[in-house]
XYZ file of N, CA and C in Angstrom:
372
model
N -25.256 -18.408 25.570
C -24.391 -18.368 24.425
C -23.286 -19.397 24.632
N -23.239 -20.881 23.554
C -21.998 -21.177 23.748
C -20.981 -21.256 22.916
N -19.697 -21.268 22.844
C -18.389 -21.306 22.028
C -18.534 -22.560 20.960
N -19.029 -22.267 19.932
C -19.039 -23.613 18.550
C -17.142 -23.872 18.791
N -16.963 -25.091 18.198
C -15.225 -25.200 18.349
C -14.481 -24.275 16.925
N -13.542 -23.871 17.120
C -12.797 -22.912 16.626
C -12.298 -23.572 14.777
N -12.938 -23.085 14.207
C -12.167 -22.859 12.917
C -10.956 -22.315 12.637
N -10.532 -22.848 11.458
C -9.455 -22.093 10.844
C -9.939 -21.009 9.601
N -9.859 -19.898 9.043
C -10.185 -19.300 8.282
C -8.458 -19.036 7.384
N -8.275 -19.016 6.357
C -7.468 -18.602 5.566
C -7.621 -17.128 4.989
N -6.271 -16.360 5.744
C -6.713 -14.634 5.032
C -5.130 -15.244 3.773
N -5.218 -13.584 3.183
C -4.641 -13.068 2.310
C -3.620 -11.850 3.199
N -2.503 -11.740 3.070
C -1.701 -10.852 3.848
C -1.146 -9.830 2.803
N -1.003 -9.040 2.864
C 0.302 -8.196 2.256
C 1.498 -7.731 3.069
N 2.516 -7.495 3.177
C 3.572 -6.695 4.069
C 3.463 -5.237 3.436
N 3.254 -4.848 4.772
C 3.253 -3.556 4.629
C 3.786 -2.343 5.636
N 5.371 -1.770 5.265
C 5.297 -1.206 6.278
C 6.162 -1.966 7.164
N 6.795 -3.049 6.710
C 7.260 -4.590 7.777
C 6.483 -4.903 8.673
N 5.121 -5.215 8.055
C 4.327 -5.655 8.986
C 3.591 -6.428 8.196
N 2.828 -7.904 8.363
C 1.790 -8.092 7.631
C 0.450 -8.293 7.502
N -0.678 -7.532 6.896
C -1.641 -6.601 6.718
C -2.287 -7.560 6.355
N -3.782 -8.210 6.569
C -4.398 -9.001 5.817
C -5.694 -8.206 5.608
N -6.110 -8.357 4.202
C -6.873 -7.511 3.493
C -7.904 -8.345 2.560
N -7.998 -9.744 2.579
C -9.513 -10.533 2.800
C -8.867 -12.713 2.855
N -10.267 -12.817 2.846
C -10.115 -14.134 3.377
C -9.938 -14.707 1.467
N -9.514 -15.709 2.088
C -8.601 -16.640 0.694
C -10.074 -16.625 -0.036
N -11.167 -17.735 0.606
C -12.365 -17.591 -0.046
C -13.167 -16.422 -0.604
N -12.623 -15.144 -0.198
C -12.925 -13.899 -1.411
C -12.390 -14.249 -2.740
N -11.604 -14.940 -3.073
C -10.490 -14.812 -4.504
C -10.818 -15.779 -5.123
N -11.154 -16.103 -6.588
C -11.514 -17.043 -7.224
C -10.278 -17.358 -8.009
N -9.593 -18.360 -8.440
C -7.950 -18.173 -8.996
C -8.395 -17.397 -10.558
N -7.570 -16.889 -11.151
C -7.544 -16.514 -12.484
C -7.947 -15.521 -12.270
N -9.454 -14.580 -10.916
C -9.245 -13.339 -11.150
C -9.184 -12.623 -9.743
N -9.300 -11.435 -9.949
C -8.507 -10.480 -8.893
C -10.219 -9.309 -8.178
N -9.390 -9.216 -6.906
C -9.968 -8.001 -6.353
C -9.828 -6.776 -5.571
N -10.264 -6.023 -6.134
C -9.646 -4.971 -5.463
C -9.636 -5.027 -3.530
N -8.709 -4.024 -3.259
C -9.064 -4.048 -1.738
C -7.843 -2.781 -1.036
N -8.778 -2.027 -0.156
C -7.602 -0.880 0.493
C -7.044 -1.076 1.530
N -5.634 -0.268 1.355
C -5.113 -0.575 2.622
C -5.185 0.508 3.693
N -4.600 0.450 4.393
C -4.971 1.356 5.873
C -4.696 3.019 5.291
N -3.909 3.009 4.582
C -3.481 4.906 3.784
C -4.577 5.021 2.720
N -5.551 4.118 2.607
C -6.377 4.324 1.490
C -5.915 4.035 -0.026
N -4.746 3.467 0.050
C -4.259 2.550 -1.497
C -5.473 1.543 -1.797
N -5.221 1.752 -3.412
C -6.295 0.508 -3.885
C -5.014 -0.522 -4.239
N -5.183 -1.799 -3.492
C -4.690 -2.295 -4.642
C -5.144 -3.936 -5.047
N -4.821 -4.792 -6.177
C -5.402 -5.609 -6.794
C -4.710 -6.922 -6.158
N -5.825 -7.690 -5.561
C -5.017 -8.955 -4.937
C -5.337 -10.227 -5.697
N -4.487 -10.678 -6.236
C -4.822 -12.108 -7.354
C -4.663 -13.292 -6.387
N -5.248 -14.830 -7.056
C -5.333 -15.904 -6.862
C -4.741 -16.880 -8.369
N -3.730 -16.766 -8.443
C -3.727 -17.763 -9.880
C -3.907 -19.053 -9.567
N -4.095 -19.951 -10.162
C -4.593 -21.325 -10.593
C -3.968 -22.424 -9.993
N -2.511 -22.247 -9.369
C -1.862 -22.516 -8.247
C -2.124 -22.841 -7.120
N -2.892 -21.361 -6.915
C -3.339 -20.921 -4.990
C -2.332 -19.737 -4.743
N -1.250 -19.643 -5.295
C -0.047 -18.437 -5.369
C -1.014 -17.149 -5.261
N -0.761 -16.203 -4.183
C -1.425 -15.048 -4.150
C -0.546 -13.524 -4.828
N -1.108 -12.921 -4.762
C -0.442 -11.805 -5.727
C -1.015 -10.589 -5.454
N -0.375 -9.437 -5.401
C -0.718 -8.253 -5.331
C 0.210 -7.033 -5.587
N -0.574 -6.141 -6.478
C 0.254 -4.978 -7.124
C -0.808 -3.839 -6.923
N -0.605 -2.232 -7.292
C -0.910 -1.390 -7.034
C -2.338 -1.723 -7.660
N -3.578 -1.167 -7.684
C -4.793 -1.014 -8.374
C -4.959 0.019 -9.765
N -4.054 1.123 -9.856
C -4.337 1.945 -10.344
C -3.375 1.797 -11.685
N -4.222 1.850 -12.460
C -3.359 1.342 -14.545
C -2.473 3.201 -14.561
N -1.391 2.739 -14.421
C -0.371 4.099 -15.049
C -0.870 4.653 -16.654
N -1.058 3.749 -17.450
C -1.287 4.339 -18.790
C -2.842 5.061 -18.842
N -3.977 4.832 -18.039
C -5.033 5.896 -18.160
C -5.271 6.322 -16.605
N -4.935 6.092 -15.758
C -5.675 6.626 -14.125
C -6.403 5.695 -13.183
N -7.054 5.001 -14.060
C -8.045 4.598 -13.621
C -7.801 3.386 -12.854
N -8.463 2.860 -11.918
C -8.163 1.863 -10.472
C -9.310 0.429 -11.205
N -8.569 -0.212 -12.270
C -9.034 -1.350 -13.075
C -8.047 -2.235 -12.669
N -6.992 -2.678 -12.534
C -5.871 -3.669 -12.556
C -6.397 -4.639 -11.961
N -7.471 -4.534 -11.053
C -8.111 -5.962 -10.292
C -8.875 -6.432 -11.219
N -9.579 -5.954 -12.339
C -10.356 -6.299 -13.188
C -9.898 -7.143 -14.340
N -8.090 -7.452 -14.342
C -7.703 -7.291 -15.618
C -7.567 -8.808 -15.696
N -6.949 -9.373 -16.527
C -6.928 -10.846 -17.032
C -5.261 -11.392 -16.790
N -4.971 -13.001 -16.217
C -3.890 -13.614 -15.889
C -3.535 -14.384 -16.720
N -2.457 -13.853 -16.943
C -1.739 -14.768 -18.154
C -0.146 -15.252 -17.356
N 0.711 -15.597 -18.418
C 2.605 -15.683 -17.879
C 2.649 -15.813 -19.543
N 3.577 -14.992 -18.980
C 4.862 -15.248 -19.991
C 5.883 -16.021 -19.605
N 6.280 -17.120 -20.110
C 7.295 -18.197 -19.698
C 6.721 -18.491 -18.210
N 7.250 -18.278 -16.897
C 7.317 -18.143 -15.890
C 6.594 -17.187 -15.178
N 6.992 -15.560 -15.920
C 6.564 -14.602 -14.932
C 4.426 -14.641 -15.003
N 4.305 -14.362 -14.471
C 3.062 -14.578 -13.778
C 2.369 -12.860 -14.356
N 1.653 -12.731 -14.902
C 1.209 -10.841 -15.158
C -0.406 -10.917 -15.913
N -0.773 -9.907 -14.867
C -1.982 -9.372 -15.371
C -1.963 -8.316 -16.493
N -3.058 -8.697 -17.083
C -3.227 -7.416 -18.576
C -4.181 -6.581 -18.050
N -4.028 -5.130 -18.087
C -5.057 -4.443 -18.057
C -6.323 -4.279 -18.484
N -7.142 -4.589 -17.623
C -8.625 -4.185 -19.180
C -9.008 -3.236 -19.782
N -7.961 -2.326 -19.739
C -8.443 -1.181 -20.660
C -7.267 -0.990 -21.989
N -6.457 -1.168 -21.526
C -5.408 -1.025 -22.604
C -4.225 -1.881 -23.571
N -4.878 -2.861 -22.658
C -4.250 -4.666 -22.408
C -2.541 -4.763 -22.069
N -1.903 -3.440 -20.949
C -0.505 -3.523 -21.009
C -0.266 -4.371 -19.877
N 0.917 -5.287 -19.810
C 0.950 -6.897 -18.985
C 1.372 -6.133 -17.760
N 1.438 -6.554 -16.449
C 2.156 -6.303 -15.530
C 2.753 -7.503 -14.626
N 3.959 -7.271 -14.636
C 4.548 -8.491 -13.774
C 4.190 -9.170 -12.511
N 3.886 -9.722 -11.842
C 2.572 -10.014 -10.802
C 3.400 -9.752 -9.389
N 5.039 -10.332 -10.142
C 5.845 -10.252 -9.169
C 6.670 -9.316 -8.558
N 6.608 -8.398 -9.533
C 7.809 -6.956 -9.583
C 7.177 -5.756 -9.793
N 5.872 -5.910 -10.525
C 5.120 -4.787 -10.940
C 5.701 -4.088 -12.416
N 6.719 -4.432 -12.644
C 7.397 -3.991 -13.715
C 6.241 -4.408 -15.293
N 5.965 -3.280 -16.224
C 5.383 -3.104 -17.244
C 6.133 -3.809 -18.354
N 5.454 -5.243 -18.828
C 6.104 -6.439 -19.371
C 5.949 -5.264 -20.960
N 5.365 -4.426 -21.154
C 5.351 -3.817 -22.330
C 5.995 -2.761 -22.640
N 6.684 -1.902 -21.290
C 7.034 -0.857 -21.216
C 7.829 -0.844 -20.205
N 8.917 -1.412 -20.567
C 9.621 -1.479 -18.914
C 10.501 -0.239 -18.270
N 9.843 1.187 -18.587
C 10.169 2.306 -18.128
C 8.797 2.412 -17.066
N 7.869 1.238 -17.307
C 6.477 1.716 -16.266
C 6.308 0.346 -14.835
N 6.167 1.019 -14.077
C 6.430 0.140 -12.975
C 5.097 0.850 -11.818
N 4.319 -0.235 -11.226
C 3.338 -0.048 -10.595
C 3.819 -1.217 -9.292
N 3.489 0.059 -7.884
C 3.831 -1.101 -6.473
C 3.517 -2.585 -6.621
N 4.537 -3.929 -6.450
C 3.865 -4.851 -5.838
C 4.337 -4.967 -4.498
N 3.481 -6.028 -4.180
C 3.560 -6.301 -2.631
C 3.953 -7.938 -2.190
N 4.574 -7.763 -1.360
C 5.218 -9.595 -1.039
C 3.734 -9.996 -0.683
N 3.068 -11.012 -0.849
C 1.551 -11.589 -0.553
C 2.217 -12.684 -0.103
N 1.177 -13.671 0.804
C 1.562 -14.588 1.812
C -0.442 -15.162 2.133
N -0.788 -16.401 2.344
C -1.714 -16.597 3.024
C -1.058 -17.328 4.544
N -1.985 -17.099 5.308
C -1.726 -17.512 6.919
C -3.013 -17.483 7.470
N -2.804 -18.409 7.981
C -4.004 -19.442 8.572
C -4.643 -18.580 10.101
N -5.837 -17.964 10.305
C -6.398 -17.434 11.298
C -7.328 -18.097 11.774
N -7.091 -18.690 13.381
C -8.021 -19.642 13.901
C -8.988 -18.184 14.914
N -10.506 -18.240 14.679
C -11.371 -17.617 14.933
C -12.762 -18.711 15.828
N -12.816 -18.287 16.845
C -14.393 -18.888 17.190
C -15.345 -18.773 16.828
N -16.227 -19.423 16.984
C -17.603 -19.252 16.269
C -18.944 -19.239 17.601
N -19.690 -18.040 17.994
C -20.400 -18.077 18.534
C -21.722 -18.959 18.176
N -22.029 -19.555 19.036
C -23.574 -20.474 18.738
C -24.565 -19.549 19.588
């Protein structure tokens, strides 16, 4: 068995906890849409790629019906702020704050996101 030379792989991080959690590689994320992914307590939540490379992540689960869609939903901005629409009910969410661009009494976790570079070997 020998050591191929060492790549770099690009993850996706969240802080969590003051710590930061990486929960998939950049090449999981296509920009414009999102995927789900859990964290160590069993949270779902929705990690975006917008069109940038800017990563993003907020809770998974849509406050207005239950259901764990928010990775599914569609990227838009308003002016600046950066927010996914739900696909079920089409209510915006701020990408950055989590704050409900339609309802701003509704607020769903986000998370500070970060990519960082993980150098990994490659067995031959």
């Amino acid at each position: 068995m020998t050591m191929a030379p060492e790549r770099i792989d690009v993850r996706v991080e969240l802080l969590i906890d003051q710590r930061w959690f990486a929960v998939c590689d950049l090449s999981d994320l296509t920009p414009g849409r999102g995927v789900a992914a859990l964290l160590p307590d069993g949270t779902q939540v929705a990690v975006f790629l917008d069109r940038t490379g800017q990563a993003y992540a907020i809770d998974n689960r849509d406050p207005f019906t239950g259901a764990y869609v928010l990775s599914r939903g569609l990227l838009g901005s308003l002016g600046t702020r950066p927010f996914v629409a739900s696909p079920l009910l089409k209510q915006r969410f701020d990408l950055e704050t989590g704050r409900c661009l339609d309802d701003e009494g509704v607020v769903v976790q986000a998370y500070a996101a970060r990519t960082s570079d993980a150098v990994s070997a490659q067995v031959a």
